[in-house]
Amino acid sequence: MGGGVPIGILVKDRAPGKAHPSAHRPPGRKGAFLWNLLFLLLGLLTLAIGVWGLLAKGWLQGERLAPLASDPMLLFVLAGLGASTVSLAGCLGALRSSACLLRFFVGATLAFVGLEVLGGLLLLVARQRLRDALQDALLLCLLRYQEEPDLRFLVDEVQRSLRCCGLNSYRDWESNLYFNCSAPGVQACSVPASCCLDPQQNGSITNDQCAFGVLHLGDMAAAGVVHLGGCVVQLGAWLRAQAGGITTGVAVLVLLEATGLLLALKVLADIAPGGARG
């Protein structure tokens, strides 16, 4: 018959197991891929900041590896490495419809959520111990003030913003080897300029010598130069005032993680009936 379709083509088109490639693509995998791609980029950015910080201070040059574990930049490295690894697994799992990678992503995300819940419970149950741990961490910052640029920046920002000095009082700086009155340097019997009531000279330039020799003075005279109160009480009050913002931030983080989980589980559910690739 002149206008008919060849029977061979019809048989070929209708052959079993030859479905169109798009039939095996889970409809939600594009959203899961884009969602995890965003967190992959954020994780890589965090990792890059941490590595840059360690390189800038020479931690990775070989001669300063011993105290590496106490460096705050290591937290950026670990957080960025963990987030980028999990997000990469989610991206590849959604892109290739791989049940193995998606299950790894779901398990790792659930582990992160579990750690966050455990941390929240610890904050409620062991507040006093955590307060003591915070004070120990601040003492470490005080002792290593001159040795770590990022710790020095952190201490100066806290003292300047909260208008405080030291842990419990300005005299806590006597425990620092450089500010102790028996130290040989020019900073002996002094405290950082961030403790000063007015650290600015001529309204714009920081006067690094505004607190020189203040530990020689009595409390009455020192009160006209530096803040006498410590930062532990002020920091605790600030954290209590920020409780609402912290709670909101945690809720947003959990919501984002839940969204990523739901997207991954949807892709898993779509590819499960057809046989997932590993």
PDB file of C-alpha atoms in Angstrom:
ATOM      1  CA  MET A   1       0.000   0.000   0.000  1.00  0.00           C
ATOM      2  CA  GLY A   2       1.485   3.279  -1.112  1.00  0.00           C
ATOM      3  CA  GLY A   3       0.911   5.513   1.966  1.00  0.00           C
ATOM      4  CA  GLY A   4       1.457   2.918   4.687  1.00  0.00           C
ATOM      5  CA  VAL A   5       4.155   2.955   7.386  1.00  0.00           C
ATOM      6  CA  PRO A   6       6.673   0.094   7.177  1.00  0.00           C
ATOM      7  CA  ILE A   7       5.828  -2.622   9.687  1.00  0.00           C
ATOM      8  CA  GLY A   8       9.478  -2.887  10.805  1.00  0.00           C
ATOM      9  CA  ILE A   9       9.524   0.702  12.030  1.00  0.00           C
ATOM     10  CA  LEU A  10       6.320   0.168  14.013  1.00  0.00           C
ATOM     11  CA  VAL A  11       7.732  -2.931  15.629  1.00  0.00           C
ATOM     12  CA  LYS A  12      10.979  -1.161  16.437  1.00  0.00           C
ATOM     13  CA  ASP A  13       9.175   1.829  17.961  1.00  0.00           C
ATOM     14  CA  ARG A  14       6.981  -0.409  20.077  1.00  0.00           C
ATOM     15  CA  ALA A  15       9.693  -2.795  21.204  1.00  0.00           C
ATOM     16  CA  PRO A  16       9.667  -3.348  24.977  1.00  0.00           C
ATOM     17  CA  GLY A  17      12.448  -1.806  27.061  1.00  0.00           C
ATOM     18  CA  LYS A  18      13.075   1.000  24.565  1.00  0.00           C
ATOM     19  CA  ALA A  19      11.292   3.809  26.382  1.00  0.00           C
ATOM     20  CA  HIS A  20      12.305   7.386  25.754  1.00  0.00           C
ATOM     21  CA  PRO A  21      15.309   8.457  27.888  1.00  0.00           C
ATOM     22  CA  SER A  22      13.269  11.217  29.522  1.00  0.00           C
ATOM     23  CA  ALA A  23      10.925   8.620  30.969  1.00  0.00           C
ATOM     24  CA  HIS A  24      13.576   7.584  33.513  1.00  0.00           C
ATOM     25  CA  ARG A  25      14.406  11.128  34.640  1.00  0.00           C
ATOM     26  CA  PRO A  26      12.839  11.948  38.014  1.00  0.00           C
ATOM     27  CA  PRO A  27      10.883  15.210  37.665  1.00  0.00           C
ATOM     28  CA  GLY A  28      12.298  16.679  40.906  1.00  0.00           C
ATOM     29  CA  ARG A  29      15.968  16.071  40.240  1.00  0.00           C
ATOM     30  CA  LYS A  30      16.562  19.508  38.699  1.00  0.00           C
ATOM     31  CA  GLY A  31      15.412  21.234  41.886  1.00  0.00           C
ATOM     32  CA  ALA A  32      17.503  18.895  44.044  1.00  0.00           C
ATOM     33  CA  PHE A  33      20.565  19.509  41.846  1.00  0.00           C
ATOM     34  CA  LEU A  34      20.246  23.316  41.960  1.00  0.00           C
ATOM     35  CA  TRP A  35      19.598  23.294  45.709  1.00  0.00           C
ATOM     36  CA  ASN A  36      22.701  21.239  46.433  1.00  0.00           C
ATOM     37  CA  LEU A  37      24.757  23.232  43.929  1.00  0.00           C
ATOM     38  CA  LEU A  38      24.052  26.380  45.951  1.00  0.00           C
ATOM     39  CA  PHE A  39      25.247  24.745  49.173  1.00  0.00           C
ATOM     40  CA  LEU A  40      28.240  23.266  47.348  1.00  0.00           C
ATOM     41  CA  LEU A  41      29.355  26.760  46.344  1.00  0.00           C
ATOM     42  CA  LEU A  42      28.822  28.051  49.899  1.00  0.00           C
ATOM     43  CA  GLY A  43      30.809  25.121  51.286  1.00  0.00           C
ATOM     44  CA  LEU A  44      33.683  25.724  48.875  1.00  0.00           C
ATOM     45  CA  LEU A  45      33.667  29.417  49.797  1.00  0.00           C
ATOM     46  CA  THR A  46      33.890  28.551  53.506  1.00  0.00           C
ATOM     47  CA  LEU A  47      36.682  26.065  52.799  1.00  0.00           C
ATOM     48  CA  ALA A  48      38.588  28.664  50.760  1.00  0.00           C
ATOM     49  CA  ILE A  49      38.318  31.220  53.584  1.00  0.00           C
ATOM     50  CA  GLY A  50      39.679  28.704  56.084  1.00  0.00           C
ATOM     51  CA  VAL A  51      42.586  27.608  53.880  1.00  0.00           C
ATOM     52  CA  TRP A  52      43.419  31.227  53.053  1.00  0.00           C
ATOM     53  CA  GLY A  53      43.462  32.077  56.760  1.00  0.00           C
ATOM     54  CA  LEU A  54      45.795  29.182  57.566  1.00  0.00           C
ATOM     55  CA  LEU A  55      48.110  30.013  54.665  1.00  0.00           C
ATOM     56  CA  ALA A  56      48.195  33.703  55.620  1.00  0.00           C
ATOM     57  CA  LYS A  57      49.474  32.771  59.077  1.00  0.00           C
ATOM     58  CA  GLY A  58      51.903  30.106  57.862  1.00  0.00           C
ATOM     59  CA  TRP A  59      50.156  27.161  59.530  1.00  0.00           C
ATOM     60  CA  LEU A  60      50.516  24.991  56.422  1.00  0.00           C
ATOM     61  CA  GLN A  61      54.177  25.789  55.774  1.00  0.00           C
ATOM     62  CA  GLY A  62      55.414  22.980  58.018  1.00  0.00           C
ATOM     63  CA  GLU A  63      57.013  24.901  60.872  1.00  0.00           C
ATOM     64  CA  ARG A  64      53.825  25.687  62.804  1.00  0.00           C
ATOM     65  CA  LEU A  65      51.796  22.505  62.643  1.00  0.00           C
ATOM     66  CA  ALA A  66      51.827  21.790  66.389  1.00  0.00           C
ATOM     67  CA  PRO A  67      49.181  24.296  67.579  1.00  0.00           C
ATOM     68  CA  LEU A  68      47.082  23.953  64.421  1.00  0.00           C
ATOM     69  CA  ALA A  69      44.241  22.226  66.281  1.00  0.00           C
ATOM     70  CA  SER A  70      43.565  25.357  68.366  1.00  0.00           C
ATOM     71  CA  ASP A  71      43.292  27.709  65.382  1.00  0.00           C
ATOM     72  CA  PRO A  72      39.767  29.070  64.743  1.00  0.00           C
ATOM     73  CA  MET A  73      40.337  28.958  60.981  1.00  0.00           C
ATOM     74  CA  LEU A  74      40.407  25.164  61.236  1.00  0.00           C
ATOM     75  CA  LEU A  75      36.678  25.323  61.986  1.00  0.00           C
ATOM     76  CA  PHE A  76      36.108  27.019  58.621  1.00  0.00           C
ATOM     77  CA  VAL A  77      38.139  24.305  56.893  1.00  0.00           C
ATOM     78  CA  LEU A  78      36.256  21.442  58.549  1.00  0.00           C
ATOM     79  CA  ALA A  79      32.821  23.044  58.093  1.00  0.00           C
ATOM     80  CA  GLY A  80      33.520  23.893  54.442  1.00  0.00           C
ATOM     81  CA  LEU A  81      34.943  20.437  53.718  1.00  0.00           C
ATOM     82  CA  GLY A  82      31.964  18.672  55.294  1.00  0.00           C
ATOM     83  CA  ALA A  83      29.343  20.889  53.640  1.00  0.00           C
ATOM     84  CA  SER A  84      30.957  20.709  50.190  1.00  0.00           C
ATOM     85  CA  THR A  85      31.383  16.907  50.372  1.00  0.00           C
ATOM     86  CA  VAL A  86      27.765  16.289  51.337  1.00  0.00           C
ATOM     87  CA  SER A  87      26.450  18.836  48.805  1.00  0.00           C
ATOM     88  CA  LEU A  88      28.610  17.326  46.035  1.00  0.00           C
ATOM     89  CA  ALA A  89      27.110  13.913  46.782  1.00  0.00           C
ATOM     90  CA  GLY A  90      23.633  15.461  46.564  1.00  0.00           C
ATOM     91  CA  CYS A  91      24.460  17.183  43.266  1.00  0.00           C
ATOM     92  CA  LEU A  92      25.870  14.059  41.617  1.00  0.00           C
ATOM     93  CA  GLY A  93      23.117  11.890  43.056  1.00  0.00           C
ATOM     94  CA  ALA A  94      20.417  14.132  41.599  1.00  0.00           C
ATOM     95  CA  LEU A  95      22.240  14.557  38.282  1.00  0.00           C
ATOM     96  CA  ARG A  96      22.891  10.847  37.731  1.00  0.00           C
ATOM     97  CA  SER A  97      19.797   9.602  39.576  1.00  0.00           C
ATOM     98  CA  SER A  98      22.134   7.629  41.811  1.00  0.00           C
ATOM     99  CA  ALA A  99      20.354   6.093  44.793  1.00  0.00           C
ATOM    100  CA  CYS A 100      23.683   5.367  46.509  1.00  0.00           C
ATOM    101  CA  LEU A 101      24.817   9.007  46.500  1.00  0.00           C
ATOM    102  CA  LEU A 102      21.375  10.267  47.435  1.00  0.00           C
ATOM    103  CA  ARG A 103      21.221   7.885  50.395  1.00  0.00           C
ATOM    104  CA  PHE A 104      24.626   9.126  51.518  1.00  0.00           C
ATOM    105  CA  PHE A 105      23.392  12.711  51.251  1.00  0.00           C
ATOM    106  CA  VAL A 106      20.234  11.941  53.240  1.00  0.00           C
ATOM    107  CA  GLY A 107      22.199  10.088  55.937  1.00  0.00           C
ATOM    108  CA  ALA A 108      24.816  12.835  56.279  1.00  0.00           C
ATOM    109  CA  THR A 109      22.173  15.556  56.444  1.00  0.00           C
ATOM    110  CA  LEU A 110      20.265  13.631  59.117  1.00  0.00           C
ATOM    111  CA  ALA A 111      23.537  13.294  61.044  1.00  0.00           C
ATOM    112  CA  PHE A 112      24.058  17.071  60.874  1.00  0.00           C
ATOM    113  CA  VAL A 113      20.503  17.669  62.078  1.00  0.00           C
ATOM    114  CA  GLY A 114      21.090  15.234  64.926  1.00  0.00           C
ATOM    115  CA  LEU A 115      24.260  17.069  65.967  1.00  0.00           C
ATOM    116  CA  GLU A 116      22.386  20.379  65.912  1.00  0.00           C
ATOM    117  CA  VAL A 117      19.612  18.959  68.106  1.00  0.00           C
ATOM    118  CA  LEU A 118      22.208  17.489  70.468  1.00  0.00           C
ATOM    119  CA  GLY A 119      23.952  20.858  70.649  1.00  0.00           C
ATOM    120  CA  GLY A 120      20.685  22.580  71.494  1.00  0.00           C
ATOM    121  CA  LEU A 121      20.000  20.080  74.275  1.00  0.00           C
ATOM    122  CA  LEU A 122      23.499  20.593  75.661  1.00  0.00           C
ATOM    123  CA  LEU A 123      22.889  24.339  75.727  1.00  0.00           C
ATOM    124  CA  LEU A 124      19.798  23.767  77.843  1.00  0.00           C
ATOM    125  CA  VAL A 125      21.153  21.057  80.144  1.00  0.00           C
ATOM    126  CA  ALA A 126      24.781  22.083  80.632  1.00  0.00           C
ATOM    127  CA  ARG A 127      24.591  25.869  80.545  1.00  0.00           C
ATOM    128  CA  GLN A 128      26.915  26.329  83.511  1.00  0.00           C
ATOM    129  CA  ARG A 129      29.572  24.043  82.069  1.00  0.00           C
ATOM    130  CA  LEU A 130      29.307  25.759  78.720  1.00  0.00           C
ATOM    131  CA  ARG A 131      29.666  29.113  80.467  1.00  0.00           C
ATOM    132  CA  ASP A 132      32.857  27.843  82.087  1.00  0.00           C
ATOM    133  CA  ALA A 133      34.076  26.524  78.730  1.00  0.00           C
ATOM    134  CA  LEU A 134      33.387  29.934  77.168  1.00  0.00           C
ATOM    135  CA  GLN A 135      35.406  31.597  79.915  1.00  0.00           C
ATOM    136  CA  ASP A 136      38.292  29.164  79.311  1.00  0.00           C
ATOM    137  CA  ALA A 137      38.154  29.954  75.591  1.00  0.00           C
ATOM    138  CA  LEU A 138      38.266  33.690  76.318  1.00  0.00           C
ATOM    139  CA  LEU A 139      41.216  33.127  78.642  1.00  0.00           C
ATOM    140  CA  LEU A 140      43.031  31.318  75.823  1.00  0.00           C
ATOM    141  CA  CYS A 141      42.328  34.273  73.536  1.00  0.00           C
ATOM    142  CA  LEU A 142      43.734  36.606  76.187  1.00  0.00           C
ATOM    143  CA  LEU A 143      46.907  34.563  76.649  1.00  0.00           C
ATOM    144  CA  ARG A 144      47.572  34.239  72.894  1.00  0.00           C
ATOM    145  CA  TYR A 145      46.509  37.769  72.007  1.00  0.00           C
ATOM    146  CA  GLN A 146      49.788  38.751  70.306  1.00  0.00           C
ATOM    147  CA  GLU A 147      50.405  35.369  68.687  1.00  0.00           C
ATOM    148  CA  GLU A 148      47.180  34.923  66.690  1.00  0.00           C
ATOM    149  CA  PRO A 149      45.983  37.742  64.396  1.00  0.00           C
ATOM    150  CA  ASP A 150      42.426  36.389  64.197  1.00  0.00           C
ATOM    151  CA  LEU A 151      42.198  35.971  67.977  1.00  0.00           C
ATOM    152  CA  ARG A 152      43.500  39.509  68.425  1.00  0.00           C
ATOM    153  CA  PHE A 153      40.883  40.803  65.995  1.00  0.00           C
ATOM    154  CA  LEU A 154      38.146  38.874  67.817  1.00  0.00           C
ATOM    155  CA  VAL A 155      39.188  40.124  71.270  1.00  0.00           C
ATOM    156  CA  ASP A 156      39.466  43.720  70.075  1.00  0.00           C
ATOM    157  CA  GLU A 157      36.032  43.592  68.453  1.00  0.00           C
ATOM    158  CA  VAL A 158      34.430  42.137  71.592  1.00  0.00           C
ATOM    159  CA  GLN A 159      36.086  44.659  73.912  1.00  0.00           C
ATOM    160  CA  ARG A 160      35.353  47.598  71.643  1.00  0.00           C
ATOM    161  CA  SER A 161      31.739  46.617  70.926  1.00  0.00           C
ATOM    162  CA  LEU A 162      30.767  45.598  74.464  1.00  0.00           C
ATOM    163  CA  ARG A 163      32.864  48.341  76.109  1.00  0.00           C
ATOM    164  CA  CYS A 164      34.672  45.910  78.409  1.00  0.00           C
ATOM    165  CA  CYS A 165      38.224  44.806  79.187  1.00  0.00           C
ATOM    166  CA  GLY A 166      39.572  41.397  80.154  1.00  0.00           C
ATOM    167  CA  LEU A 167      37.512  38.496  81.452  1.00  0.00           C
ATOM    168  CA  ASN A 168      36.266  39.743  84.818  1.00  0.00           C
ATOM    169  CA  SER A 169      38.193  43.007  84.998  1.00  0.00           C
ATOM    170  CA  TYR A 170      40.884  44.922  83.163  1.00  0.00           C
ATOM    171  CA  ARG A 171      43.533  43.491  85.500  1.00  0.00           C
ATOM    172  CA  ASP A 172      43.125  40.069  83.870  1.00  0.00           C
ATOM    173  CA  TRP A 173      45.573  41.305  81.233  1.00  0.00           C
ATOM    174  CA  GLU A 174      48.369  40.918  83.804  1.00  0.00           C
ATOM    175  CA  SER A 175      48.303  37.191  82.979  1.00  0.00           C
ATOM    176  CA  ASN A 176      49.470  37.981  79.434  1.00  0.00           C
ATOM    177  CA  LEU A 177      53.264  37.688  79.119  1.00  0.00           C
ATOM    178  CA  TYR A 178      53.528  40.874  77.056  1.00  0.00           C
ATOM    179  CA  PHE A 179      51.262  43.052  79.235  1.00  0.00           C
ATOM    180  CA  ASN A 180      52.514  41.774  82.592  1.00  0.00           C
ATOM    181  CA  CYS A 181      54.296  44.425  84.654  1.00  0.00           C
ATOM    182  CA  SER A 182      57.435  42.260  84.752  1.00  0.00           C
ATOM    183  CA  ALA A 183      57.623  42.067  80.944  1.00  0.00           C
ATOM    184  CA  PRO A 184      60.646  43.761  79.332  1.00  0.00           C
ATOM    185  CA  GLY A 185      58.797  45.357  76.396  1.00  0.00           C
ATOM    186  CA  VAL A 186      57.113  48.725  76.025  1.00  0.00           C
ATOM    187  CA  GLN A 187      53.703  47.120  76.552  1.00  0.00           C
ATOM    188  CA  ALA A 188      54.515  46.140  80.144  1.00  0.00           C
ATOM    189  CA  CYS A 189      51.787  47.072  82.643  1.00  0.00           C
ATOM    190  CA  SER A 190      49.429  47.949  79.787  1.00  0.00           C
ATOM    191  CA  VAL A 191      46.217  46.638  78.202  1.00  0.00           C
ATOM    192  CA  PRO A 192      45.095  46.624  74.541  1.00  0.00           C
ATOM    193  CA  ALA A 193      43.940  49.882  73.001  1.00  0.00           C
ATOM    194  CA  SER A 194      40.476  48.356  72.504  1.00  0.00           C
ATOM    195  CA  CYS A 195      39.989  48.702  76.284  1.00  0.00           C
ATOM    196  CA  CYS A 196      40.282  52.493  76.158  1.00  0.00           C
ATOM    197  CA  LEU A 197      37.283  54.731  76.730  1.00  0.00           C
ATOM    198  CA  ASP A 198      38.317  56.748  73.686  1.00  0.00           C
ATOM    199  CA  PRO A 199      40.778  54.752  71.546  1.00  0.00           C
ATOM    200  CA  GLN A 200      40.587  57.227  68.665  1.00  0.00           C
ATOM    201  CA  GLN A 201      43.160  59.966  68.261  1.00  0.00           C
ATOM    202  CA  ASN A 202      41.887  63.077  66.470  1.00  0.00           C
ATOM    203  CA  GLY A 203      38.600  61.264  65.917  1.00  0.00           C
ATOM    204  CA  SER A 204      39.840  58.903  63.189  1.00  0.00           C
ATOM    205  CA  ILE A 205      43.192  57.264  63.980  1.00  0.00           C
ATOM    206  CA  THR A 206      43.487  54.588  66.664  1.00  0.00           C
ATOM    207  CA  ASN A 207      45.922  55.525  69.398  1.00  0.00           C
ATOM    208  CA  ASP A 208      47.656  52.220  70.175  1.00  0.00           C
ATOM    209  CA  GLN A 209      49.321  53.746  73.250  1.00  0.00           C
ATOM    210  CA  CYS A 210      46.170  55.046  74.921  1.00  0.00           C
ATOM    211  CA  ALA A 211      46.317  52.319  77.608  1.00  0.00           C
ATOM    212  CA  PHE A 212      50.092  52.191  78.169  1.00  0.00           C
ATOM    213  CA  GLY A 213      50.964  51.888  81.856  1.00  0.00           C
ATOM    214  CA  VAL A 214      47.336  51.699  82.988  1.00  0.00           C
ATOM    215  CA  LEU A 215      48.033  48.686  85.241  1.00  0.00           C
ATOM    216  CA  HIS A 216      50.325  50.929  87.294  1.00  0.00           C
ATOM    217  CA  LEU A 217      47.321  53.097  88.164  1.00  0.00           C
ATOM    218  CA  GLY A 218      44.707  52.492  90.808  1.00  0.00           C
ATOM    219  CA  ASP A 219      41.123  51.680  89.891  1.00  0.00           C
ATOM    220  CA  MET A 220      39.984  55.278  90.343  1.00  0.00           C
ATOM    221  CA  ALA A 221      42.608  56.655  87.962  1.00  0.00           C
ATOM    222  CA  ALA A 222      42.262  53.746  85.508  1.00  0.00           C
ATOM    223  CA  ALA A 223      38.505  54.337  85.288  1.00  0.00           C
ATOM    224  CA  GLY A 224      39.206  57.568  83.413  1.00  0.00           C
ATOM    225  CA  VAL A 225      41.269  55.734  80.784  1.00  0.00           C
ATOM    226  CA  VAL A 226      39.875  52.230  80.213  1.00  0.00           C
ATOM    227  CA  HIS A 227      36.751  50.173  80.853  1.00  0.00           C
ATOM    228  CA  LEU A 228      37.179  48.401  84.182  1.00  0.00           C
ATOM    229  CA  GLY A 229      34.483  45.717  83.791  1.00  0.00           C
ATOM    230  CA  GLY A 230      35.212  42.321  82.233  1.00  0.00           C
ATOM    231  CA  CYS A 231      33.675  40.883  79.078  1.00  0.00           C
ATOM    232  CA  VAL A 232      32.257  37.630  80.472  1.00  0.00           C
ATOM    233  CA  VAL A 233      29.217  39.278  82.048  1.00  0.00           C
ATOM    234  CA  GLN A 234      28.739  41.629  79.098  1.00  0.00           C
ATOM    235  CA  LEU A 235      29.003  38.789  76.578  1.00  0.00           C
ATOM    236  CA  GLY A 236      26.472  36.716  78.521  1.00  0.00           C
ATOM    237  CA  ALA A 237      24.024  39.626  78.542  1.00  0.00           C
ATOM    238  CA  TRP A 238      24.546  40.167  74.808  1.00  0.00           C
ATOM    239  CA  LEU A 239      23.905  36.491  74.045  1.00  0.00           C
ATOM    240  CA  ARG A 240      20.689  36.566  76.071  1.00  0.00           C
ATOM    241  CA  ALA A 241      19.577  39.654  74.157  1.00  0.00           C
ATOM    242  CA  GLN A 242      20.289  37.868  70.860  1.00  0.00           C
ATOM    243  CA  ALA A 243      18.381  34.717  71.817  1.00  0.00           C
ATOM    244  CA  GLY A 244      15.516  35.547  69.448  1.00  0.00           C
ATOM    245  CA  GLY A 245      17.818  36.083  66.471  1.00  0.00           C
ATOM    246  CA  ILE A 246      19.784  32.926  67.241  1.00  0.00           C
ATOM    247  CA  THR A 247      16.562  30.904  67.460  1.00  0.00           C
ATOM    248  CA  THR A 248      15.382  32.315  64.142  1.00  0.00           C
ATOM    249  CA  GLY A 249      18.703  31.499  62.485  1.00  0.00           C
ATOM    250  CA  VAL A 250      18.599  27.918  63.749  1.00  0.00           C
ATOM    251  CA  ALA A 251      15.004  27.540  62.551  1.00  0.00           C
ATOM    252  CA  VAL A 252      15.954  28.817  59.070  1.00  0.00           C
ATOM    253  CA  LEU A 253      18.910  26.416  58.930  1.00  0.00           C
ATOM    254  CA  VAL A 254      16.722  23.453  59.894  1.00  0.00           C
ATOM    255  CA  LEU A 255      14.138  24.517  57.294  1.00  0.00           C
ATOM    256  CA  LEU A 256      16.800  24.658  54.584  1.00  0.00           C
ATOM    257  CA  GLU A 257      18.120  21.241  55.551  1.00  0.00           C
ATOM    258  CA  ALA A 258      14.577  19.816  55.611  1.00  0.00           C
ATOM    259  CA  THR A 259      13.944  21.210  52.113  1.00  0.00           C
ATOM    260  CA  GLY A 260      17.091  19.548  50.798  1.00  0.00           C
ATOM    261  CA  LEU A 261      16.068  16.278  52.452  1.00  0.00           C
ATOM    262  CA  LEU A 262      12.572  16.370  50.939  1.00  0.00           C
ATOM    263  CA  LEU A 263      13.960  17.055  47.456  1.00  0.00           C
ATOM    264  CA  ALA A 264      16.434  14.173  47.761  1.00  0.00           C
ATOM    265  CA  LEU A 265      13.777  11.796  49.099  1.00  0.00           C
ATOM    266  CA  LYS A 266      11.449  12.730  46.226  1.00  0.00           C
ATOM    267  CA  VAL A 267      14.130  11.873  43.667  1.00  0.00           C
ATOM    268  CA  LEU A 268      14.816   8.606  45.520  1.00  0.00           C
ATOM    269  CA  ALA A 269      11.133   7.721  45.471  1.00  0.00           C
ATOM    270  CA  ASP A 270      10.918   8.457  41.728  1.00  0.00           C
ATOM    271  CA  ILE A 271      13.909   6.332  40.742  1.00  0.00           C
ATOM    272  CA  ALA A 272      13.262   3.420  43.112  1.00  0.00           C
ATOM    273  CA  PRO A 273      10.619   1.601  40.998  1.00  0.00           C
ATOM    274  CA  GLY A 274      12.762   1.575  37.840  1.00  0.00           C
ATOM    275  CA  GLY A 275      15.903   0.273  39.493  1.00  0.00           C
ATOM    276  CA  ALA A 276      18.380   2.824  40.781  1.00  0.00           C
ATOM    277  CA  ARG A 277      21.917   3.159  39.588  1.00  0.00           C
ATOM    278  CA  GLY A 278      24.637   2.923  42.202  1.00  0.00           C
TER     279      GLY A 278
END
